[in-house]
Short mmCIF file of C-alpha atoms in Angstrom, two decimals:
data_model
loop_
_atom_site.label_atom_id
_atom_site.label_comp_id
_atom_site.label_asym_id
_atom_site.label_seq_id
_atom_site.Cartn_x
_atom_site.Cartn_y
_atom_site.Cartn_z
CA MET A 1 64.30 -176.71 -11.58
CA ARG A 2 62.38 -178.54 -8.96
CA SER A 3 61.00 -182.02 -9.56
CA HIS A 4 57.34 -182.78 -9.82
CA ARG A 5 57.54 -184.63 -6.57
CA GLU A 6 59.25 -181.63 -4.89
CA ARG A 7 56.59 -179.27 -5.95
CA THR A 8 53.87 -181.46 -4.70
CA VAL A 9 55.38 -181.68 -1.32
CA ARG A 10 55.86 -178.04 -1.24
CA ARG A 11 52.36 -177.36 -2.36
CA LEU A 12 51.06 -179.73 0.54
CA ALA A 13 53.13 -177.91 3.07
CA ARG A 14 51.92 -174.54 1.78
CA ALA A 15 48.31 -175.78 2.24
CA ALA A 16 48.97 -176.63 5.82
CA VAL A 17 50.58 -173.30 6.37
CA ALA A 18 47.75 -171.47 4.81
CA ALA A 19 45.41 -173.21 7.12
CA SER A 20 47.37 -172.30 10.23
CA ALA A 21 47.44 -168.81 9.10
CA ALA A 22 43.69 -168.90 8.78
CA ILE A 23 43.28 -170.21 12.20
CA ALA A 24 45.62 -167.59 13.54
CA THR A 25 43.59 -164.81 11.81
CA LEU A 26 40.45 -166.10 13.42
CA THR A 27 42.04 -166.24 16.81
CA PHE A 28 43.67 -162.89 16.94
CA GLY A 29 41.12 -160.91 14.73
CA THR A 30 43.79 -159.62 12.48
CA ALA A 31 42.49 -158.61 9.02
CA ALA A 32 44.89 -158.97 6.19
CA VAL A 33 44.42 -155.55 4.55
CA GLY A 34 44.64 -155.38 0.85
CA GLN A 35 45.71 -159.00 0.27
CA ALA A 36 45.63 -159.95 -3.40
CA ALA A 37 43.46 -162.73 -4.53
CA GLU A 38 45.02 -166.03 -5.24
CA PRO A 39 47.14 -167.18 -6.87
CA SER A 40 50.11 -165.98 -4.85
CA LEU A 41 53.45 -164.90 -6.29
CA ARG A 42 55.04 -168.06 -4.99
CA GLU A 43 52.39 -170.31 -6.64
CA VAL A 44 52.96 -168.75 -10.07
CA ALA A 45 56.79 -168.73 -9.46
CA GLU A 46 57.12 -172.36 -8.37
CA PRO A 47 56.42 -174.06 -11.86
CA THR A 48 59.15 -171.83 -13.35
CA GLY A 49 61.64 -173.25 -10.96
CA ARG A 50 62.57 -169.79 -9.67
CA PHE A 51 62.20 -168.39 -6.20
CA ILE A 52 60.38 -165.11 -5.48
CA GLY A 53 61.54 -163.52 -2.25
CA THR A 54 61.40 -160.27 -0.16
CA ALA A 55 63.54 -158.59 2.35
CA VAL A 56 62.05 -158.91 5.84
CA ASN A 57 62.21 -156.27 8.55
CA ASP A 58 62.59 -158.07 11.78
CA GLY A 59 60.78 -155.50 13.78
CA LEU A 60 57.58 -156.16 11.63
CA LEU A 61 57.29 -159.86 12.03
CA SER A 62 54.88 -159.21 14.77
CA ASN A 63 52.51 -157.21 12.58
CA GLY A 64 49.94 -159.83 11.48
CA THR A 65 49.32 -158.08 8.02
CA TYR A 66 53.01 -157.75 7.13
CA SER A 67 53.91 -161.31 8.24
CA GLY A 68 50.73 -162.75 6.47
CA ILE A 69 51.89 -161.17 3.13
CA VAL A 70 55.54 -162.32 3.62
CA GLY A 71 54.40 -165.76 4.52
CA THR A 72 51.80 -166.47 1.93
CA GLU A 73 53.41 -164.45 -1.14
CA PHE A 74 57.05 -165.45 -1.04
CA ASP A 75 58.99 -168.66 -0.99
CA SER A 76 62.28 -167.04 -0.08
CA VAL A 77 63.17 -164.48 2.63
CA THR A 78 66.22 -162.16 3.19
CA ALA A 79 67.12 -160.47 6.42
CA GLU A 80 67.07 -156.77 5.60
CA ASN A 81 69.37 -155.98 8.69
CA ALA A 82 69.32 -158.84 11.12
CA MET A 83 72.08 -160.78 9.75
CA LYS A 84 74.52 -157.89 9.06
CA TRP A 85 77.83 -157.65 11.04
CA GLU A 86 76.76 -154.86 13.45
CA ALA A 87 73.51 -156.82 14.28
CA VAL A 88 75.36 -160.37 14.75
CA GLU A 89 78.50 -159.47 16.57
CA PRO A 90 78.14 -156.06 18.30
CA GLN A 91 81.05 -156.92 20.50
CA ARG A 92 84.09 -158.88 19.30
CA GLY A 93 83.54 -162.54 19.86
CA GLN A 94 80.02 -161.94 21.34
CA PHE A 95 77.20 -162.87 19.01
CA ASN A 96 73.51 -162.03 18.83
CA TRP A 97 71.39 -164.45 17.07
CA THR A 98 68.09 -163.24 18.11
CA GLY A 99 67.00 -161.57 14.75
CA GLY A 100 68.66 -164.21 12.47
CA ASP A 101 67.10 -167.22 14.46
CA ARG A 102 63.77 -165.57 14.25
CA LEU A 103 63.70 -165.32 10.60
CA VAL A 104 64.95 -168.74 10.02
CA GLN A 105 62.38 -170.11 12.31
CA PHE A 106 59.59 -168.14 10.47
CA ALA A 107 60.94 -169.50 7.17
CA GLN A 108 60.73 -173.21 8.47
CA GLN A 109 57.12 -172.47 9.42
CA ASN A 110 56.30 -171.13 6.09
CA ASP A 111 58.10 -173.42 3.87
CA GLN A 112 60.52 -170.81 2.70
CA LEU A 113 64.08 -170.56 1.52
CA VAL A 114 66.48 -168.21 3.29
CA TYR A 115 68.88 -165.89 1.65
CA GLY A 116 71.63 -164.76 4.00
CA HIS A 117 72.62 -161.14 3.87
CA THR A 118 75.45 -160.23 4.21
CA LEU A 119 78.91 -161.60 5.80
CA VAL A 120 81.49 -159.17 4.69
CA TRP A 121 80.48 -155.57 3.80
CA HIS A 122 82.16 -152.09 4.22
CA SER A 123 79.03 -150.72 5.76
CA GLN A 124 77.00 -151.45 8.93
CA MET A 125 80.13 -152.74 10.77
CA PRO A 126 80.04 -152.54 14.54
CA GLY A 127 82.06 -149.90 16.07
CA TRP A 128 84.84 -152.06 17.49
CA LEU A 129 85.53 -153.25 13.96
CA GLN A 130 85.04 -149.90 12.09
CA ASN A 131 87.25 -148.09 14.52
CA GLY A 132 89.68 -150.57 15.59
CA SER A 133 93.33 -150.86 14.76
CA PHE A 134 94.49 -154.32 13.69
CA SER A 135 97.41 -155.75 11.84
CA ALA A 136 96.66 -157.36 8.53
CA ALA A 137 96.91 -160.83 9.91
CA GLU A 138 94.57 -160.02 12.66
CA LEU A 139 92.06 -158.48 10.54
CA ARG A 140 91.96 -161.47 8.24
CA THR A 141 91.44 -163.65 11.09
CA ILE A 142 88.63 -161.56 12.53
CA MET A 143 86.87 -161.60 9.08
CA THR A 144 87.31 -165.38 8.56
CA ASP A 145 86.23 -166.16 12.01
CA HIS A 146 83.06 -164.05 11.69
CA VAL A 147 82.15 -165.82 8.42
CA THR A 148 82.93 -169.17 9.81
CA THR A 149 80.85 -168.57 13.06
CA GLN A 150 77.92 -167.18 11.15
CA VAL A 151 77.71 -169.63 8.41
CA ALA A 152 78.20 -172.57 10.69
CA ARG A 153 75.30 -171.23 12.76
CA TYR A 154 72.98 -171.68 10.04
CA LYS A 155 74.27 -174.65 8.22
CA GLY A 156 71.64 -176.36 6.24
CA ARG A 157 69.03 -173.68 7.04
CA VAL A 158 70.31 -170.71 5.03
CA GLN A 159 70.35 -171.87 1.31
CA ARG A 160 72.24 -168.73 -0.26
CA TRP A 161 74.70 -166.25 1.32
CA ASP A 162 75.89 -162.85 0.13
CA VAL A 163 79.31 -163.65 1.07
CA VAL A 164 80.87 -160.29 -0.02
CA ASN A 165 78.79 -157.15 -0.59
CA GLU A 166 79.39 -154.06 -2.75
CA ALA A 167 83.06 -154.56 -3.30
CA PHE A 168 83.47 -152.10 -6.33
CA ASN A 169 83.55 -148.35 -7.09
CA GLU A 170 81.49 -147.09 -10.07
CA ASP A 171 84.50 -147.10 -12.31
CA GLY A 172 85.03 -150.72 -11.88
CA SER A 173 87.96 -150.30 -9.43
CA PHE A 174 87.86 -152.09 -5.80
CA ARG A 175 86.06 -150.07 -3.18
CA GLN A 176 88.74 -148.92 -0.57
CA SER A 177 87.04 -150.63 2.29
CA LYS A 178 88.84 -151.44 5.53
CA PHE A 179 89.33 -154.95 4.09
CA TYR A 180 90.75 -153.97 0.84
CA GLN A 181 93.03 -151.38 2.25
CA GLN A 182 94.73 -153.81 4.61
CA LEU A 183 94.38 -157.03 2.80
CA GLY A 184 93.98 -156.31 -0.84
CA SER A 185 91.52 -158.13 -3.12
CA SER A 186 92.50 -161.37 -1.57
CA TYR A 187 90.03 -160.83 1.28
CA ILE A 188 87.31 -161.82 -1.16
CA ALA A 189 88.57 -165.21 -1.90
CA ASP A 190 89.33 -165.89 1.88
CA ALA A 191 85.81 -165.01 2.76
CA PHE A 192 84.51 -167.44 0.24
CA ARG A 193 86.77 -170.17 1.24
CA ALA A 194 85.82 -169.77 4.88
CA ALA A 195 82.06 -169.84 4.10
CA ARG A 196 82.49 -172.97 1.87
CA ALA A 197 84.32 -174.60 4.65
CA ALA A 198 81.58 -173.70 7.15
CA ASP A 199 78.64 -175.05 4.91
CA PRO A 200 79.68 -176.97 1.86
CA ASN A 201 76.06 -177.14 0.66
CA ALA A 202 75.17 -173.44 0.83
CA LYS A 203 75.29 -171.38 -2.44
CA LEU A 204 77.93 -168.58 -2.24
CA PHE A 205 77.33 -165.24 -3.85
CA ILE A 206 79.02 -161.89 -4.48
CA ASN A 207 76.50 -159.01 -4.57
CA ASP A 208 76.58 -155.42 -5.85
CA TYR A 209 74.39 -152.44 -7.16
CA ASN A 210 74.52 -150.50 -10.41
CA THR A 211 75.85 -153.75 -11.96
CA GLU A 212 72.54 -154.85 -13.68
CA LEU A 213 73.83 -153.32 -17.05
CA ASP A 214 77.09 -153.92 -19.06
CA ASN A 215 79.11 -150.88 -17.76
CA ALA A 216 82.56 -150.17 -16.00
CA LYS A 217 81.31 -151.49 -12.76
CA SER A 218 79.94 -154.69 -13.94
CA ASP A 219 82.93 -155.16 -15.93
CA GLY A 220 85.10 -154.95 -12.92
CA LEU A 221 82.88 -157.52 -11.22
CA TYR A 222 82.95 -159.69 -14.34
CA ARG A 223 86.85 -159.63 -14.29
CA LEU A 224 86.81 -160.43 -10.55
CA VAL A 225 84.50 -163.39 -10.97
CA GLY A 226 86.54 -164.72 -13.77
CA ASP A 227 89.69 -164.56 -11.69
CA LEU A 228 87.97 -166.16 -8.68
CA LEU A 229 86.83 -169.19 -10.81
CA ALA A 230 90.47 -169.48 -12.53
CA GLN A 231 91.85 -169.69 -8.84
CA GLY A 232 89.30 -172.29 -7.95
CA VAL A 233 87.55 -170.10 -5.38
CA PRO A 234 84.23 -171.43 -4.39
CA ILE A 235 81.79 -169.03 -5.91
CA ASP A 236 78.37 -170.19 -6.82
CA GLY A 237 76.70 -166.94 -8.20
CA VAL A 238 76.38 -163.35 -8.66
CA GLY A 239 73.66 -161.06 -7.04
CA PHE A 240 72.37 -158.15 -8.85
CA GLN A 241 70.54 -155.64 -6.61
CA ASN A 242 68.43 -153.57 -9.15
CA HIS A 243 67.58 -150.45 -7.14
CA LEU A 244 66.20 -148.81 -10.12
CA ILE A 245 64.17 -145.66 -11.19
CA VAL A 246 60.75 -145.53 -12.76
CA GLY A 247 60.94 -145.07 -16.52
CA GLN A 248 64.84 -145.93 -16.71
CA VAL A 249 64.63 -149.67 -16.98
CA ASN A 250 66.19 -151.39 -19.86
CA GLY A 251 65.00 -155.00 -19.69
CA PRO A 252 66.60 -156.50 -22.67
CA ALA A 253 70.09 -154.90 -21.70
CA ILE A 254 69.54 -156.32 -18.05
CA ARG A 255 68.89 -159.89 -19.64
CA GLN A 256 72.01 -159.73 -21.82
CA ASN A 257 74.12 -158.73 -18.72
CA LEU A 258 72.76 -161.50 -16.58
CA GLN A 259 73.39 -163.84 -19.54
CA ARG A 260 77.09 -162.93 -19.81
CA PHE A 261 77.50 -163.67 -16.21
CA ALA A 262 75.47 -166.99 -16.49
CA ASP A 263 77.71 -168.04 -19.33
CA LEU A 264 80.57 -168.35 -16.90
CA GLY A 265 78.65 -171.16 -15.54
CA LEU A 266 77.33 -169.35 -12.39
CA GLU A 267 73.91 -168.90 -10.97
CA VAL A 268 72.65 -165.22 -11.13
CA ALA A 269 69.90 -163.52 -9.21
CA VAL A 270 67.98 -160.40 -8.86
CA THR A 271 68.60 -159.76 -5.18
CA GLU A 272 67.19 -156.41 -3.99
CA LEU A 273 64.67 -155.12 -6.65
CA ASP A 274 62.85 -151.91 -5.96
CA ILE A 275 61.94 -149.22 -8.50
CA ARG A 276 61.48 -145.77 -7.14
CA MET A 277 59.60 -142.71 -8.56
CA GLN A 278 59.60 -139.12 -7.92
CA MET A 279 56.67 -138.25 -5.41
CA PRO A 280 53.89 -137.91 -5.30
CA ALA A 281 52.79 -141.04 -7.15
CA ASP A 282 49.93 -141.07 -9.70
CA SER A 283 48.38 -143.58 -12.05
CA SER A 284 50.73 -142.91 -14.91
CA LYS A 285 53.81 -143.43 -12.88
CA LEU A 286 52.39 -146.52 -11.21
CA GLN A 287 51.77 -148.05 -14.58
CA GLN A 288 55.24 -147.38 -15.79
CA GLN A 289 56.51 -148.88 -12.69
CA ALA A 290 54.56 -151.97 -13.45
CA ARG A 291 55.99 -152.05 -16.87
CA ASP A 292 59.45 -151.76 -15.32
CA TYR A 293 58.96 -154.41 -12.80
CA ARG A 294 57.77 -156.68 -15.60
CA ALA A 295 60.80 -155.93 -17.70
CA VAL A 296 63.19 -156.90 -14.81
CA ALA A 297 61.26 -160.15 -14.05
CA ASP A 298 61.06 -160.92 -17.92
CA ALA A 299 64.92 -160.54 -18.13
CA CYS A 300 65.68 -163.07 -15.16
CA LEU A 301 63.01 -165.43 -16.54
CA ALA A 302 64.67 -165.46 -19.97
CA VAL A 303 68.04 -166.57 -18.49
CA SER A 304 68.10 -170.16 -17.51
CA ARG A 305 70.56 -169.81 -14.81
CA CYS A 306 68.71 -166.85 -13.20
CA SER A 307 67.45 -168.57 -10.02
CA GLY A 308 64.98 -166.02 -8.61
CA ILE A 309 64.06 -162.46 -7.68
CA THR A 310 63.96 -160.72 -4.26
CA VAL A 311 62.02 -157.43 -3.90
CA TRP A 312 63.68 -155.31 -1.34
CA GLY A 313 60.64 -154.63 0.99
CA VAL A 314 56.96 -155.32 0.91
CA SER A 315 55.16 -152.14 1.50
CA ASP A 316 56.01 -148.46 0.54
CA ARG A 317 55.57 -147.60 4.17
CA ASP A 318 58.62 -149.79 5.26
CA SER A 319 60.86 -149.05 2.25
CA TRP A 320 64.27 -147.69 2.83
CA VAL A 321 64.15 -145.37 -0.33
CA PRO A 322 62.56 -142.19 1.18
CA ASP A 323 65.30 -142.01 3.71
CA VAL A 324 67.85 -142.27 1.33
CA PHE A 325 66.64 -140.58 -1.84
CA GLU A 326 64.96 -137.32 -1.07
CA GLY A 327 61.62 -136.71 -2.73
CA GLN A 328 61.47 -140.28 -4.13
CA GLY A 329 59.49 -143.44 -2.91
CA ALA A 330 56.60 -145.70 -3.70
CA ALA A 331 59.33 -148.32 -4.86
CA CYS A 332 57.54 -151.56 -3.59
CA PRO A 333 54.88 -153.87 -4.96
CA TRP A 334 52.51 -152.93 -2.06
CA ASP A 335 51.36 -149.46 -1.08
CA GLU A 336 51.34 -147.91 2.32
CA ASN A 337 48.25 -149.45 3.25
CA TYR A 338 49.54 -152.99 2.19
CA ARG A 339 47.46 -152.98 -0.96
CA PRO A 340 48.85 -154.59 -3.96
CA LYS A 341 49.92 -152.10 -6.64
CA PRO A 342 50.17 -152.62 -10.51
CA ALA A 343 53.76 -153.59 -9.87
CA TYR A 344 52.53 -156.79 -7.95
CA ASP A 345 50.29 -157.68 -10.99
CA ALA A 346 53.08 -157.30 -13.34
CA LEU A 347 55.25 -159.76 -11.49
CA ARG A 348 52.48 -162.18 -11.46
CA ASP A 349 51.81 -161.88 -15.19
CA ALA A 350 55.57 -162.30 -15.79
CA PHE A 351 55.74 -165.71 -13.94
CA VAL A 352 52.42 -166.81 -15.45
CA ALA A 353 53.65 -165.95 -18.89
CA ALA A 354 56.89 -167.87 -18.17
CA GLY A 355 55.26 -171.17 -17.43
CA GLY A 356 53.45 -170.32 -14.17
CA GLY A 357 50.13 -171.21 -15.84
CA ASP A 358 47.04 -171.49 -13.83
CA PRO A 359 48.11 -172.47 -10.21
CA GLY A 360 44.79 -174.26 -9.73
CA ASP A 361 45.53 -176.71 -12.55
CA PRO A 362 46.93 -179.93 -10.79
CA GLY A 363 48.86 -180.84 -13.77
CA ASP A 364 51.63 -178.47 -12.67
CA PRO A 365 53.63 -177.85 -16.01
CA ASP A 366 57.15 -179.15 -16.31
CA PRO A 367 60.17 -177.37 -17.55
CA PRO A 368 60.61 -176.80 -21.36
CA THR A 369 61.34 -179.87 -23.36
CA GLY A 370 62.67 -178.57 -26.45
CA ASP A 371 59.71 -179.64 -28.63
CA CYS A 372 59.49 -176.07 -29.99
CA SER A 373 61.43 -172.95 -30.61
CA ALA A 374 60.09 -169.33 -31.03
CA VAL A 375 61.17 -165.91 -32.39
CA PHE A 376 59.38 -162.99 -30.91
CA THR A 377 60.45 -159.90 -32.77
CA VAL A 378 59.09 -156.33 -32.46
CA SER A 379 59.45 -155.18 -36.00
CA ASN A 380 58.21 -151.58 -35.26
CA ARG A 381 57.57 -149.59 -32.12
CA TRP A 382 56.43 -146.05 -31.19
CA ALA A 383 55.53 -144.39 -27.86
CA THR A 384 52.05 -145.94 -27.72
CA GLY A 385 52.40 -149.11 -29.47
CA SER A 386 54.30 -151.71 -31.58
CA VAL A 387 54.02 -154.34 -34.29
CA VAL A 388 55.12 -157.74 -33.61
CA SER A 389 55.91 -160.90 -35.56
CA VAL A 390 56.07 -164.39 -34.07
CA THR A 391 57.47 -167.55 -35.63
CA ILE A 392 57.30 -170.82 -33.92
CA ARG A 393 58.95 -174.13 -35.16
CA THR A 394 57.36 -177.20 -33.65
CA GLY A 395 59.22 -180.52 -33.27
CA GLN A 396 55.95 -182.44 -33.68
CA ALA A 397 52.98 -182.61 -35.98
CA LEU A 398 49.96 -180.45 -34.88
CA ASN A 399 46.28 -180.55 -35.57
CA GLY A 400 45.43 -177.26 -34.12
CA TRP A 401 47.60 -175.21 -31.92
CA ASN A 402 47.49 -172.82 -28.75
CA VAL A 403 50.04 -170.27 -28.06
CA ARG A 404 50.41 -168.10 -24.89
CA PHE A 405 52.90 -165.10 -24.03
CA GLY A 406 52.89 -162.10 -21.91
CA LEU A 407 52.85 -158.47 -22.48
CA PRO A 408 54.21 -155.78 -20.38
CA ALA A 409 51.83 -154.15 -17.83
CA GLY A 410 49.70 -151.46 -19.36
CA VAL A 411 50.12 -152.90 -22.88
CA SER A 412 47.06 -154.11 -24.67
CA LEU A 413 46.40 -156.31 -27.75
CA ALA A 414 44.94 -153.92 -30.66
CA ASN A 415 44.64 -156.50 -33.40
CA GLY A 416 46.15 -159.53 -34.89
CA TRP A 417 46.56 -161.75 -38.03
CA ASN A 418 46.96 -165.41 -38.85
CA GLY A 419 45.14 -166.52 -35.73
CA SER A 420 42.38 -165.86 -33.08
CA PHE A 421 43.67 -163.73 -30.27
CA SER A 422 42.32 -163.15 -26.81
CA GLN A 423 43.88 -161.27 -23.75
CA SER A 424 43.43 -161.85 -20.03
CA GLY A 425 45.42 -159.54 -17.82
CA GLY A 426 48.95 -159.44 -19.30
CA THR A 427 48.67 -162.81 -20.88
CA VAL A 428 47.65 -163.23 -24.59
CA THR A 429 46.45 -166.52 -26.03
CA VAL A 430 46.52 -167.13 -29.91
CA THR A 431 44.72 -170.12 -31.47
CA ASN A 432 45.03 -171.33 -35.00
CA ALA A 433 42.81 -169.86 -37.72
CA ALA A 434 40.64 -172.30 -39.98
CA TYR A 435 43.36 -172.48 -42.52
CA ASN A 436 46.59 -172.86 -40.53
CA GLY A 437 45.86 -175.37 -37.94
CA THR A 438 47.73 -178.27 -39.40
CA VAL A 439 51.42 -178.04 -39.05
CA PRO A 440 53.94 -181.05 -40.00
CA ALA A 441 56.71 -181.85 -37.66
CA GLY A 442 59.51 -179.42 -38.25
CA GLY A 443 56.96 -176.88 -39.61
CA THR A 444 56.36 -173.47 -38.66
CA ILE A 445 53.35 -171.42 -37.19
CA SER A 446 53.59 -167.62 -38.08
CA PHE A 447 51.37 -164.82 -36.97
CA GLY A 448 51.62 -161.11 -36.12
CA PHE A 449 49.86 -158.50 -34.09
CA GLN A 450 49.74 -154.75 -33.03
CA THR A 451 49.79 -153.39 -29.42
CA SER A 452 48.43 -150.31 -27.90
CA GLY A 453 49.37 -148.40 -24.74
CA GLY A 454 53.02 -149.26 -25.19
CA ALA A 455 55.31 -151.65 -26.87
CA ALA A 456 56.02 -155.40 -26.62
CA GLN A 457 59.43 -156.63 -25.78
CA ASP A 458 61.83 -158.45 -28.06
CA GLY A 459 62.55 -161.99 -27.01
CA THR A 460 59.30 -162.48 -25.09
CA ARG A 461 59.00 -166.23 -23.92
CA VAL A 462 56.41 -168.11 -25.73
CA SER A 463 54.50 -171.40 -24.79
CA LEU A 464 52.93 -173.81 -27.34
CA GLY A 465 50.30 -176.15 -26.00
CA GLY A 466 51.38 -175.33 -22.48
CA ARG A 467 54.95 -176.00 -22.82
CA GLU A 468 57.64 -173.26 -22.99
CA CYS A 469 59.55 -172.95 -26.41
CA ALA A 470 63.16 -172.31 -26.49
CA ALA A 471 64.46 -169.22 -28.08
CA GLY A 472 64.78 -169.69 -31.65
#
């Protein structure tokens, strides 16, 4: 979590960036098509202590609309392709830093973190490496030299690295990559050790897809991470890609799987989030997509060691999805005209409900203090609604209370009891009734409500008097 001082410094820096962006817009006459009204994603994410990032297409940074969204909405950037091996070392020992340097400079100008992606991967290798014939010792040296050179280049400027990417098959066995076939699984530990030596302060991750749930593949990853920790290998975190399908997102299961990795003492992150649908898109699919984005965000925000979320691309026009999944697309938070979609609002609502509050409030809420605990239980659910009971235990005496929590996108409050209810966007506010406003220290607040348009989610985070309660 960031301190109040750090948050203040970052807010002032963003104000300067925004002013510069406004001047640039006037100078070059570039209209920011479809830019969402304030507050931005990064503003509502900051008080939660999480980053909100996006993959950046290097070729689009000269597009004023695209770069404007990236610079104002996100506080973390990941190179979509510019830092991969084939881009960085196209010939053995000959490095091309143009794209990587451009991203790092953009991040510095916009007060952003940089997530380096990726150092060792079976795909997008240069031809000399993919097709070359090397002894095991030579291949190990090639790999560690590449890791060392690239991480050292950006020492102090890249905060997190995907050191090893997609090392597993779907059944939990190791992928038969060039590195594994010649070096065995030891290549993974060697890559992490080389990265740590090159930048002792960067956080080092292993990253994979189809591991967001507890399944054979994530079990294999879990075993590996446990082995690496037992060996003293310098691994700091696990990245979960989350390339998902609309209507097939299980938020509580994602949260539980994130938590089991976090319980190893590691940072976890959602690194490549997009949620695709069968085309064409329509309002029903877009609303379900919004609920799915919200479910993933809520899952991360419910795990204290989940450090942030990176969406894999800004706009549907620039997404990788249609080129890989025939007939599918519309996977990003912005549409093909750079207009924010319901998924964008769902992400914002999730951060607000988790403690982002009103970014215009100079109070800048602090992390939870443990003064309250809450149990948020969906006691009954059906296709178009649910019944919820909420019990909050307060550590201090209250004379009147105010509770806030979020509902998934498209879900509305139908009625409630034991309180006065209101809803704005995805955020519900409940205040005491005339008969239950006085609560002693150690006492409880209980109320319930019914939803329409869909179901609430078990374990939703709750704030009391502007402070987030622990899970009860």
